PDB file of C-alpha atoms in Angstrom:
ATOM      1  CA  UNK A   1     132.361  86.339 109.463  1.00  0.00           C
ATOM      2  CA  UNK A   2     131.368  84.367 112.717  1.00  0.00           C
ATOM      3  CA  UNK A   3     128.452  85.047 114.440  1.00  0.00           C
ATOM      4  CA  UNK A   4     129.600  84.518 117.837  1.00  0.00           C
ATOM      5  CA  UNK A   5     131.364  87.733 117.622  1.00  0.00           C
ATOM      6  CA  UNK A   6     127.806  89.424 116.051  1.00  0.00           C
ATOM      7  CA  UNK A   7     126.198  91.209 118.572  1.00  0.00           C
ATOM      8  CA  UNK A   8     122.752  92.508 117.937  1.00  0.00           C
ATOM      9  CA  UNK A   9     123.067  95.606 120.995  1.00  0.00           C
ATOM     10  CA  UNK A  10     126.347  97.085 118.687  1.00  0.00           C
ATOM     11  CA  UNK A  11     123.923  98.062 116.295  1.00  0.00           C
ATOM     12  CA  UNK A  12     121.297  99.780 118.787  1.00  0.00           C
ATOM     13  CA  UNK A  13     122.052 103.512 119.058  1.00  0.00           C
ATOM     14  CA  UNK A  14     123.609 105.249 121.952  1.00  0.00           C
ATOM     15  CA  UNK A  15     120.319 107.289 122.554  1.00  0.00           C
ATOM     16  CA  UNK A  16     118.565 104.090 122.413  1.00  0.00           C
ATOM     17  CA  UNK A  17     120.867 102.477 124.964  1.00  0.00           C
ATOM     18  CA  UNK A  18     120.825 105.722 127.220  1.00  0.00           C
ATOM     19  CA  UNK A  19     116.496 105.162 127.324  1.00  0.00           C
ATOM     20  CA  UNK A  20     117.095 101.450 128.005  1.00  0.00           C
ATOM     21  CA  UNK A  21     119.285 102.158 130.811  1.00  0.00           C
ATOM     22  CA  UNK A  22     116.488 104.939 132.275  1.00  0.00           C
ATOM     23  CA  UNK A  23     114.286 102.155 133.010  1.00  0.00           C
ATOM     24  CA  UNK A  24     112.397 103.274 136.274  1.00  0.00           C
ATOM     25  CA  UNK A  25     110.473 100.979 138.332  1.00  0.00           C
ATOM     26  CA  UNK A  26     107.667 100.983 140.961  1.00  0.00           C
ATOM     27  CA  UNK A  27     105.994  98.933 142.918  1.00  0.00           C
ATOM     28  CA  UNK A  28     102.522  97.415 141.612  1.00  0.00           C
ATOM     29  CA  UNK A  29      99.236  99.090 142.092  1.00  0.00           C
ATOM     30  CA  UNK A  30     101.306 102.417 142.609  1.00  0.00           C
ATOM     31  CA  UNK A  31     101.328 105.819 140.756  1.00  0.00           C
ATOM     32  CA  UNK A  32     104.328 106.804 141.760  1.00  0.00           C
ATOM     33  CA  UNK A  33     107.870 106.920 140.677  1.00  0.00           C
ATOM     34  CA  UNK A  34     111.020 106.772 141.937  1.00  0.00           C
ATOM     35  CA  UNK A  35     112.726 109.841 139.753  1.00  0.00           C
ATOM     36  CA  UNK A  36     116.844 109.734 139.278  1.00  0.00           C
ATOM     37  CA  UNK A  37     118.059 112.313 141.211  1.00  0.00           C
ATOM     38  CA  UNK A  38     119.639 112.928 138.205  1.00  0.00           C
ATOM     39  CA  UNK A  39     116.699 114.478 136.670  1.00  0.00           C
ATOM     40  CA  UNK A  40     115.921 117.563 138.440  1.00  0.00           C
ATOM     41  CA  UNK A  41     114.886 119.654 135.706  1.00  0.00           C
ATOM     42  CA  UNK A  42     111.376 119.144 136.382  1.00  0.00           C
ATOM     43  CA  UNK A  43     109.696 120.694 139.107  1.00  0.00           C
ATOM     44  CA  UNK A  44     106.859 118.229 141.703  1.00  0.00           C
ATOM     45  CA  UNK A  45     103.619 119.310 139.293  1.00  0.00           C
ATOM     46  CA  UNK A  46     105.756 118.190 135.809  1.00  0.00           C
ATOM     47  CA  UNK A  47     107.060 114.906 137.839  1.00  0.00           C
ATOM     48  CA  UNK A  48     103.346 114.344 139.396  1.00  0.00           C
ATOM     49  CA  UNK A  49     101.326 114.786 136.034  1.00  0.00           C
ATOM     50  CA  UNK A  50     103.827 112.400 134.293  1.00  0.00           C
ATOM     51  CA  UNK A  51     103.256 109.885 137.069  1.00  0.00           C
ATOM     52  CA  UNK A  52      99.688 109.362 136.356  1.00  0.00           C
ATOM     53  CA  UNK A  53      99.910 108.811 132.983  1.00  0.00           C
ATOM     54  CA  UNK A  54      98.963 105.352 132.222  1.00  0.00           C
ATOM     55  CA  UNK A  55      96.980 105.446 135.158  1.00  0.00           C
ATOM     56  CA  UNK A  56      97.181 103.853 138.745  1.00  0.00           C
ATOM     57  CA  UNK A  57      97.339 100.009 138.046  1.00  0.00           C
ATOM     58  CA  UNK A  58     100.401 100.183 135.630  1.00  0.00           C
ATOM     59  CA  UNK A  59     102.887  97.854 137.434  1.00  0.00           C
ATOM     60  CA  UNK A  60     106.337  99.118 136.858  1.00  0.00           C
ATOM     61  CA  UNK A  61     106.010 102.716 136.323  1.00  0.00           C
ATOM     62  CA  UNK A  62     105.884 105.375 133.601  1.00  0.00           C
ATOM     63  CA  UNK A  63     109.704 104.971 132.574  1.00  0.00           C
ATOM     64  CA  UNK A  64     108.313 101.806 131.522  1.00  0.00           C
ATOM     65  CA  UNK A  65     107.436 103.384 128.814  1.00  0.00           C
ATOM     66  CA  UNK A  66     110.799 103.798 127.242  1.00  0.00           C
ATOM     67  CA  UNK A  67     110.670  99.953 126.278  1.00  0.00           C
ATOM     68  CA  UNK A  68     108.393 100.908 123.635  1.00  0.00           C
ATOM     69  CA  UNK A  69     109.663 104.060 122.297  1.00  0.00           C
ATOM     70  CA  UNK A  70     113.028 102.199 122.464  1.00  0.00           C
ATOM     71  CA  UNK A  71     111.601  99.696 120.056  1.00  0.00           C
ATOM     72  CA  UNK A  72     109.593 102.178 118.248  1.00  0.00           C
ATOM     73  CA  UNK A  73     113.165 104.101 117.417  1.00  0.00           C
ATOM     74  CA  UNK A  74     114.481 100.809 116.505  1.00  0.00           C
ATOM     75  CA  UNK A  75     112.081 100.075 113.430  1.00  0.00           C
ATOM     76  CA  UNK A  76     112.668 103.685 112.410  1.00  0.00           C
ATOM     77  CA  UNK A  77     115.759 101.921 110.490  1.00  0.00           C
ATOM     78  CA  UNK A  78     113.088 100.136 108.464  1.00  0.00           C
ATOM     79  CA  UNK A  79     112.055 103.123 107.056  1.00  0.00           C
ATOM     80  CA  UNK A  80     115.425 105.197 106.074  1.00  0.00           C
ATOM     81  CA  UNK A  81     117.274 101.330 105.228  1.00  0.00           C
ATOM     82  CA  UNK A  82     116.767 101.235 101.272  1.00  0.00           C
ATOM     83  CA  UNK A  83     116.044  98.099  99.973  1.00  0.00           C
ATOM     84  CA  UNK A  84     120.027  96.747  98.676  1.00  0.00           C
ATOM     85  CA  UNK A  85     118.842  95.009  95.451  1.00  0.00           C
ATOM     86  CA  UNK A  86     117.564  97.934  93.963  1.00  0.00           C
ATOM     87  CA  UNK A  87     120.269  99.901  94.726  1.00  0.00           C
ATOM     88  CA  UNK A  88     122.572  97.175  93.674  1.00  0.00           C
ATOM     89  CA  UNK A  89     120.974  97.438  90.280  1.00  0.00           C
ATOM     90  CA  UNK A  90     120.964 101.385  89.075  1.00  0.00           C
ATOM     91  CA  UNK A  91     118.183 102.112  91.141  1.00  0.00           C
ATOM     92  CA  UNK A  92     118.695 105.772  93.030  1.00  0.00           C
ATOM     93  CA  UNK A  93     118.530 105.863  96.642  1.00  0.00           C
ATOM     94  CA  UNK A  94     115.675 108.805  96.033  1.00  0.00           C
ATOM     95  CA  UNK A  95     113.838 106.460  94.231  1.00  0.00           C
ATOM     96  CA  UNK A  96     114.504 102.950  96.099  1.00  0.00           C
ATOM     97  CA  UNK A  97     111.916 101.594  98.528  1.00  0.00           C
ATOM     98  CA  UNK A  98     112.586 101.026 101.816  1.00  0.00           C
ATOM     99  CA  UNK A  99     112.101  97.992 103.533  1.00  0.00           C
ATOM    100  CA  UNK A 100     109.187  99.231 105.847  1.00  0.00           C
ATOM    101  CA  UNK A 101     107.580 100.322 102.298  1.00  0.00           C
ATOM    102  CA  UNK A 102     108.055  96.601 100.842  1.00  0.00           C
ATOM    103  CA  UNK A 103     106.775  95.420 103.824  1.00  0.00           C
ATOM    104  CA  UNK A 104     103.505  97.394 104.265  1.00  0.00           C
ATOM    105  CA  UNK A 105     102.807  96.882 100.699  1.00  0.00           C
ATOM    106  CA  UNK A 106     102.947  93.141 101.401  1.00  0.00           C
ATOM    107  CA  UNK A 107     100.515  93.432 104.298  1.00  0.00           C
ATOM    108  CA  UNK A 108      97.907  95.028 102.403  1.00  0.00           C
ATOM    109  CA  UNK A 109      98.300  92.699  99.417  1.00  0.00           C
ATOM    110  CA  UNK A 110      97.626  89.970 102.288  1.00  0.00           C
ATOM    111  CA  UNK A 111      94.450  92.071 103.611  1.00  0.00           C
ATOM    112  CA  UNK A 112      93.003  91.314 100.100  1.00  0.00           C
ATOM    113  CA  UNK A 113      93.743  87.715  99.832  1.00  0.00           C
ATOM    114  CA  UNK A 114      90.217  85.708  99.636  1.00  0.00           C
ATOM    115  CA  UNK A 115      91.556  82.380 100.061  1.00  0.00           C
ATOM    116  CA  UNK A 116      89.386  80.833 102.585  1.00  0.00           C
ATOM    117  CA  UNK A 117      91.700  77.996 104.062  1.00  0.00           C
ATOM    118  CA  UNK A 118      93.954  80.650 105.464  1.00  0.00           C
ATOM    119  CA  UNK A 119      94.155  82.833 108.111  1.00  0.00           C
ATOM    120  CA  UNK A 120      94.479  86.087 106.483  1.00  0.00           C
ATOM    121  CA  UNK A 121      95.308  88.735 109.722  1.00  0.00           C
ATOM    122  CA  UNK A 122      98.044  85.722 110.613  1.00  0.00           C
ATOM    123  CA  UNK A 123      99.344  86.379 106.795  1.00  0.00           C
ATOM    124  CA  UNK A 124      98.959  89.924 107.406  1.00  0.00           C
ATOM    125  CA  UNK A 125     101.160  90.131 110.708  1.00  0.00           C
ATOM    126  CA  UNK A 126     103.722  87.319 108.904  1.00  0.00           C
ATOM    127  CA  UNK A 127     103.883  90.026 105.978  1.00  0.00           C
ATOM    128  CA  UNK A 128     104.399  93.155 109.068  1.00  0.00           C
ATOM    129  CA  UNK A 129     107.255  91.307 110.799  1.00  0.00           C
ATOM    130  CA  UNK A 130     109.211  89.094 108.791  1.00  0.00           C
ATOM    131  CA  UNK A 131     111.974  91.388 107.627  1.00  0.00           C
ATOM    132  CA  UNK A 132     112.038  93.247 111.059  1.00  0.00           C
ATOM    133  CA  UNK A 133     115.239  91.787 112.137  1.00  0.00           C
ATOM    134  CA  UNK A 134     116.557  94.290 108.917  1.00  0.00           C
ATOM    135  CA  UNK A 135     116.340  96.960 111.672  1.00  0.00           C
ATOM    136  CA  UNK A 136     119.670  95.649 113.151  1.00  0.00           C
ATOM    137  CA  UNK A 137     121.196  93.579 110.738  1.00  0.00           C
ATOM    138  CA  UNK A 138     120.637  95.438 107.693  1.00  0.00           C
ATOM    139  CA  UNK A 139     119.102  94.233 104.103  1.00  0.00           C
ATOM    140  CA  UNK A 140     121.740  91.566 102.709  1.00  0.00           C
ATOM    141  CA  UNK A 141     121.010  90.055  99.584  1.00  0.00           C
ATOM    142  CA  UNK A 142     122.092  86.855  98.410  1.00  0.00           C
ATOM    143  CA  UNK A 143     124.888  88.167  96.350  1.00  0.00           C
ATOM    144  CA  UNK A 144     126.786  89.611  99.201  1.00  0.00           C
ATOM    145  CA  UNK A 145     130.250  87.830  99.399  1.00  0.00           C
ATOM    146  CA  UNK A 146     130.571  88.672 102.900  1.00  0.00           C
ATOM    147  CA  UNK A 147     127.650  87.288 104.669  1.00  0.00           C
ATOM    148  CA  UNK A 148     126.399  83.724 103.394  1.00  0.00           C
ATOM    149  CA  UNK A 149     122.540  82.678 104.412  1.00  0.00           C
ATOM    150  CA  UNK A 150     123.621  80.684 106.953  1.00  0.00           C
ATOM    151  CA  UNK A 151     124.760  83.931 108.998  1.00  0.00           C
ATOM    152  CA  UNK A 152     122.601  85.964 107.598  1.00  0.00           C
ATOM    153  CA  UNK A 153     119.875  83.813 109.492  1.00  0.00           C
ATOM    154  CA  UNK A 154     121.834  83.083 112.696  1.00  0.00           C
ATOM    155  CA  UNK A 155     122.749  87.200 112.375  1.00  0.00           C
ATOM    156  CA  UNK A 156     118.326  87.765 112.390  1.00  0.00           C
ATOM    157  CA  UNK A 157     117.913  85.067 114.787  1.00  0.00           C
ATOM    158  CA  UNK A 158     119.880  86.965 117.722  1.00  0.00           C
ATOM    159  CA  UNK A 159     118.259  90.184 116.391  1.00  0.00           C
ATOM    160  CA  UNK A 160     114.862  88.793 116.973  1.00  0.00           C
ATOM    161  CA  UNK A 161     116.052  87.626 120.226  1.00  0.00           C
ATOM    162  CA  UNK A 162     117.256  90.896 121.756  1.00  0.00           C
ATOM    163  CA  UNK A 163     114.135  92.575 120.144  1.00  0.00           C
ATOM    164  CA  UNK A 164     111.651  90.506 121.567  1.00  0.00           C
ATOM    165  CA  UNK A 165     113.037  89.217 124.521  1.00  0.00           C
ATOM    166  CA  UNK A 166     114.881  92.278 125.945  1.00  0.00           C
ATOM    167  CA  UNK A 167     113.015  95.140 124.857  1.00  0.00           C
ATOM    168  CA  UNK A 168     109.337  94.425 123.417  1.00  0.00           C
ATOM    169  CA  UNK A 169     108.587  91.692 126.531  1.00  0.00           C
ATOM    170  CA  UNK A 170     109.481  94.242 128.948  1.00  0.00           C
ATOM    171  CA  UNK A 171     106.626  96.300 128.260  1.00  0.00           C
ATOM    172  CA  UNK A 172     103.941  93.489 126.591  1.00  0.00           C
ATOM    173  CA  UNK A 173     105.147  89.967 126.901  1.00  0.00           C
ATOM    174  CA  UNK A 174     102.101  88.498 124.472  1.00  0.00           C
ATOM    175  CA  UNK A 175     103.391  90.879 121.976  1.00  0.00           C
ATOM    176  CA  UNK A 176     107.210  89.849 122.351  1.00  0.00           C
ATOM    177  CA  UNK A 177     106.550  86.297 121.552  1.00  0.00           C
ATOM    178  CA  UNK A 178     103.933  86.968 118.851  1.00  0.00           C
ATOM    179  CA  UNK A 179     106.475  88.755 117.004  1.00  0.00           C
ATOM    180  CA  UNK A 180     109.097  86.043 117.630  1.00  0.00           C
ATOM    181  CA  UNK A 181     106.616  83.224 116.679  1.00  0.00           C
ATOM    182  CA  UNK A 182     105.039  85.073 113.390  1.00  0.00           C
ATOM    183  CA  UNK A 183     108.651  86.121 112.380  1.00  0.00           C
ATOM    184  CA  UNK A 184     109.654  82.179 112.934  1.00  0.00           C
ATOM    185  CA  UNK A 185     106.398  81.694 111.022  1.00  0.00           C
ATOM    186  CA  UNK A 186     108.368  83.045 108.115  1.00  0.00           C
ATOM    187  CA  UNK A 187     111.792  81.649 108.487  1.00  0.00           C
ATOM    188  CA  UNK A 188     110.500  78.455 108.770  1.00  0.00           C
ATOM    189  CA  UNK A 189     108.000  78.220 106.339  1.00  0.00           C
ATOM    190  CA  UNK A 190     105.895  76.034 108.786  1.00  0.00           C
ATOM    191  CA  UNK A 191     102.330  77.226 108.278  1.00  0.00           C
ATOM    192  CA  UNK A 192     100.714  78.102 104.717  1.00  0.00           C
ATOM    193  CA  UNK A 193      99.987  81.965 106.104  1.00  0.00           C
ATOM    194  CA  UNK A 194     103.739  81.703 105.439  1.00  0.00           C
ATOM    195  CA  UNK A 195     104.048  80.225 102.519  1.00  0.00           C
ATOM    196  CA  UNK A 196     101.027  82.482 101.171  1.00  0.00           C
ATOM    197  CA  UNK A 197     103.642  85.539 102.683  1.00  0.00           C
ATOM    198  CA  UNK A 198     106.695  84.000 100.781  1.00  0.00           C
ATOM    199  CA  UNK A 199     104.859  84.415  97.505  1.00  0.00           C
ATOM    200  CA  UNK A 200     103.947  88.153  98.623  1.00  0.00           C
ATOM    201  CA  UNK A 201     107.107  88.587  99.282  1.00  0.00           C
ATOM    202  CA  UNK A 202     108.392  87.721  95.998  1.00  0.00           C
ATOM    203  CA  UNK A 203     105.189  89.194  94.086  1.00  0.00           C
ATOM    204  CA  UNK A 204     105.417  92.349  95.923  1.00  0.00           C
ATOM    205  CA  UNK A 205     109.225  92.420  94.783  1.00  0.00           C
ATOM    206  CA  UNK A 206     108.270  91.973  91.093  1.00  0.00           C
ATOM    207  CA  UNK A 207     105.259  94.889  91.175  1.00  0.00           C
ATOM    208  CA  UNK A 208     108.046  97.209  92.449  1.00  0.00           C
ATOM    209  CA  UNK A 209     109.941  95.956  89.569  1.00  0.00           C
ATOM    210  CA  UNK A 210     107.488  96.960  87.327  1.00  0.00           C
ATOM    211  CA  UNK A 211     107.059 100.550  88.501  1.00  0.00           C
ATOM    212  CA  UNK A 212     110.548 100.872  88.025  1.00  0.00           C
ATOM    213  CA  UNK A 213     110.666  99.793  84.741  1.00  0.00           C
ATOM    214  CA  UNK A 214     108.465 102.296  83.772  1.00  0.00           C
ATOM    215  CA  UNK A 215     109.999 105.075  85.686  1.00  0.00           C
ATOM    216  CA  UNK A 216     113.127 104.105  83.284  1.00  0.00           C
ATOM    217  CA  UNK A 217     111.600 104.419  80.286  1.00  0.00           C
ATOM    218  CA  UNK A 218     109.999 107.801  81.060  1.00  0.00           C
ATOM    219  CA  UNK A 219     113.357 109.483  82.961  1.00  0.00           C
ATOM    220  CA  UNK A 220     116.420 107.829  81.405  1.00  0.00           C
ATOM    221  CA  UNK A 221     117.493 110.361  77.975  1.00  0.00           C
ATOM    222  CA  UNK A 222     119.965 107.686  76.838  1.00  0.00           C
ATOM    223  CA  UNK A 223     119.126 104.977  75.033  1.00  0.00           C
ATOM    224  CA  UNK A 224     121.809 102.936  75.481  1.00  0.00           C
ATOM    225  CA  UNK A 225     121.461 104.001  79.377  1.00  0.00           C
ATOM    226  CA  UNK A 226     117.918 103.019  79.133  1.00  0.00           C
ATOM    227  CA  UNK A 227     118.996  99.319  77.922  1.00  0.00           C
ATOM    228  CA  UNK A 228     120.948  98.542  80.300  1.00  0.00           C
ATOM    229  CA  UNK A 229     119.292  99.262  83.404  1.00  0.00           C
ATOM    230  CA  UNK A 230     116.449  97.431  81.771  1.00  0.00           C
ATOM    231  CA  UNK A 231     118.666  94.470  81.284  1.00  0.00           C
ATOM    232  CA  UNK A 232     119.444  94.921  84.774  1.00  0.00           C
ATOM    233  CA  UNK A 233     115.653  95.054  86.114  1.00  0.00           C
ATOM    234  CA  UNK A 234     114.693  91.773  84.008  1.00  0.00           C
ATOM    235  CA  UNK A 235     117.212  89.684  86.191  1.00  0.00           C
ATOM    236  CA  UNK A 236     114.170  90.305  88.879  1.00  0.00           C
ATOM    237  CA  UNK A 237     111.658  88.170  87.255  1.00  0.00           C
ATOM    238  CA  UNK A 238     113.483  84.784  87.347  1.00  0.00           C
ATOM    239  CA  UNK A 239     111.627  84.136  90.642  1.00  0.00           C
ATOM    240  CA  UNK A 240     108.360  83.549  88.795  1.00  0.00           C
ATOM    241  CA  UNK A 241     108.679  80.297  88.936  1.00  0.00           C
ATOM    242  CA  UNK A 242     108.932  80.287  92.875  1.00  0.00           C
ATOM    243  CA  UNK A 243     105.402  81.321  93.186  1.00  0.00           C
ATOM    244  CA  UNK A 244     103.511  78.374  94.396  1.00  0.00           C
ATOM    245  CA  UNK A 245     100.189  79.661  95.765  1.00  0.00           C
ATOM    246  CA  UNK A 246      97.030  79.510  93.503  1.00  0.00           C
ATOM    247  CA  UNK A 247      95.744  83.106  94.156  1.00  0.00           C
ATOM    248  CA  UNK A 248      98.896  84.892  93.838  1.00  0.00           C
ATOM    249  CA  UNK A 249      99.941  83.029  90.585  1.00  0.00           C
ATOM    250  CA  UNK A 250      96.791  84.835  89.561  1.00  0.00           C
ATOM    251  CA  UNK A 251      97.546  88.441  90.312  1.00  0.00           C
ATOM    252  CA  UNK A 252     101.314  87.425  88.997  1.00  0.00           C
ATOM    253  CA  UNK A 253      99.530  86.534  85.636  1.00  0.00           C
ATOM    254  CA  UNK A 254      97.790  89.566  85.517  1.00  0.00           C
ATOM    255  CA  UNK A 255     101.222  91.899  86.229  1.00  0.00           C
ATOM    256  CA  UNK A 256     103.031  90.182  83.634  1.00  0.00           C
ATOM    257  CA  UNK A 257     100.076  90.690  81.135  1.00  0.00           C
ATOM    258  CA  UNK A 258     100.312  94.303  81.963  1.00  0.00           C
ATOM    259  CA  UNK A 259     103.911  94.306  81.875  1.00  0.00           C
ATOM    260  CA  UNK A 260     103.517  92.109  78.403  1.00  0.00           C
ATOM    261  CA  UNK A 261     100.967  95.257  77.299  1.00  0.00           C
ATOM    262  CA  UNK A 262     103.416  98.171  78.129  1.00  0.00           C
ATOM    263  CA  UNK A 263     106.245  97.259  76.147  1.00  0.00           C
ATOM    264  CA  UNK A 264     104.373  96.101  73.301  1.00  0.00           C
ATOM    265  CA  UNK A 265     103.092 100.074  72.868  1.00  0.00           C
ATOM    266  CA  UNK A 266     106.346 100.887  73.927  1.00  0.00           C
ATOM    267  CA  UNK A 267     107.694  99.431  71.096  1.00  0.00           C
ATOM    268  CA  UNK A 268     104.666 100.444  68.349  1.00  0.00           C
ATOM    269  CA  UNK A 269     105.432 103.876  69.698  1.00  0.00           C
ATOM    270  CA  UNK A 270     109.235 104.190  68.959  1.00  0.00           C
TER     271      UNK A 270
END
């Protein structure tokens, strides 16, 4: 599939669109707004208490606002979108993370990172943003036959682009770009915050792995059931080997001695 014919603003909502197109503007230093004669369902006191909020020195008005919400219904998809690989591999969507979950998970396993070299809020807001192009383009794995990484990147690049640029900047420029440069952070490896958030990434992955595991040994009745989808789950763990960081090897060794530890007693037990 070509990219040139991938455009991120087919994948925004027509609600969303609708706000973006409501933008309403003032001129600086001014409370007041110049209402669509369209919307006449409010009467002067509704239309004059709306107009102060934000306050007097807000330089483009309170429909301004809609930049934000329209991003803020945006990474809403984060939260419903499932992550694919579990769901690619038995995993219910009841019981499949989303990507906002992976992602928060990762930014608190970066709050607890004591490496001093590093910045650890920079890892933090790497670990926040790096699968927020998802929003748009959707969780593809490697093993999708459609969408090889080389589109799969230029796909996120144009979906950070349109978030950033065209919606996020609108309202807070500083914030646009610090998205865009902590996301790029990511992509490109080009910092070791990122490389510490690659290794989350993957480590994160392989704790969720875990739980799962033992949700299938305490839920699935068949045993032959049960085999398989844990055949299916070990496939997870062959990216131990990508973990390069010092600390995180650490808490890695410690999940597979757990892991180790559980199916040992599993086993004693049967």
């Amino acid at each position: 599939m070509s990219t040139t014919n991938w455009d991120p603003k087919e994948h925004v909502s027509k609600n969303i669109i609708a706000l973006l197109s409501n933008i309403v503007t003032t001129t600086k230093n001014s409370s007041s707004v110049d209402i669509d004669t369209r919307s006449n369902n409010h009467n002067s006191s509704s239309i004059s208490s709306i107009s102060s909020i934000g306050g007097s020195g807000s330089s483009s008005g309170y429909n301004n606002y809609n930049y934000p919400l329209a991003f803020f219904h945006i990474v809403q998809n984060l939260k419903l979108q499932k992550r694919t690989g579990w769901l690619n591999n038995g995993i219910s969507p009841t019981l499949a993370e989303s990507i906002s979950d992976h992602m928060y998970r990762m930014a608190m396993m970066a709050f607890l990172l004591r490496d001093k070299t590093i910045d650890r809020h920079k890892c933090m807001l790497i670990s926040f943003v790096h699968d927020i192009a998802e929003s748009l383009v959707g969780d593809i794995t490697p093993f999708d036959t459609k969408v090889d990484k080389n589109e799969k990147h230029l796909r996120e690049s144009k979906a950070i682009q349109y978030l950033c640029d065209q919606i996020v900047a609108k309202y807070n420029k500083q914030a646009g770009e610090e998205i865009k440069e902590r996301w790029l952070d990511y992509e490109e490896q080009r910092c070791i915050e990122a490389v510490y958030a690659k290794d989350l990434d993957k480590f994160e992955m392989l704790v969720q792995c875990f739980e799962y595991e033992k949700s299938v040994v305490s839920d699935c009745t068949s045993k032959n059931d049960k085999t398989d989808q844990l055949s299916r789950l070990e496939q997870f763990y062959d990216c131990i080997d990508q973990i390069t960081t010092e600390e995180v090897k650490g808490w890695l060794k410690a999940l597979l001695k757990e892991r180790e530890d559980f199916f040992i007693q599993l086993k004693s037990s049967e």
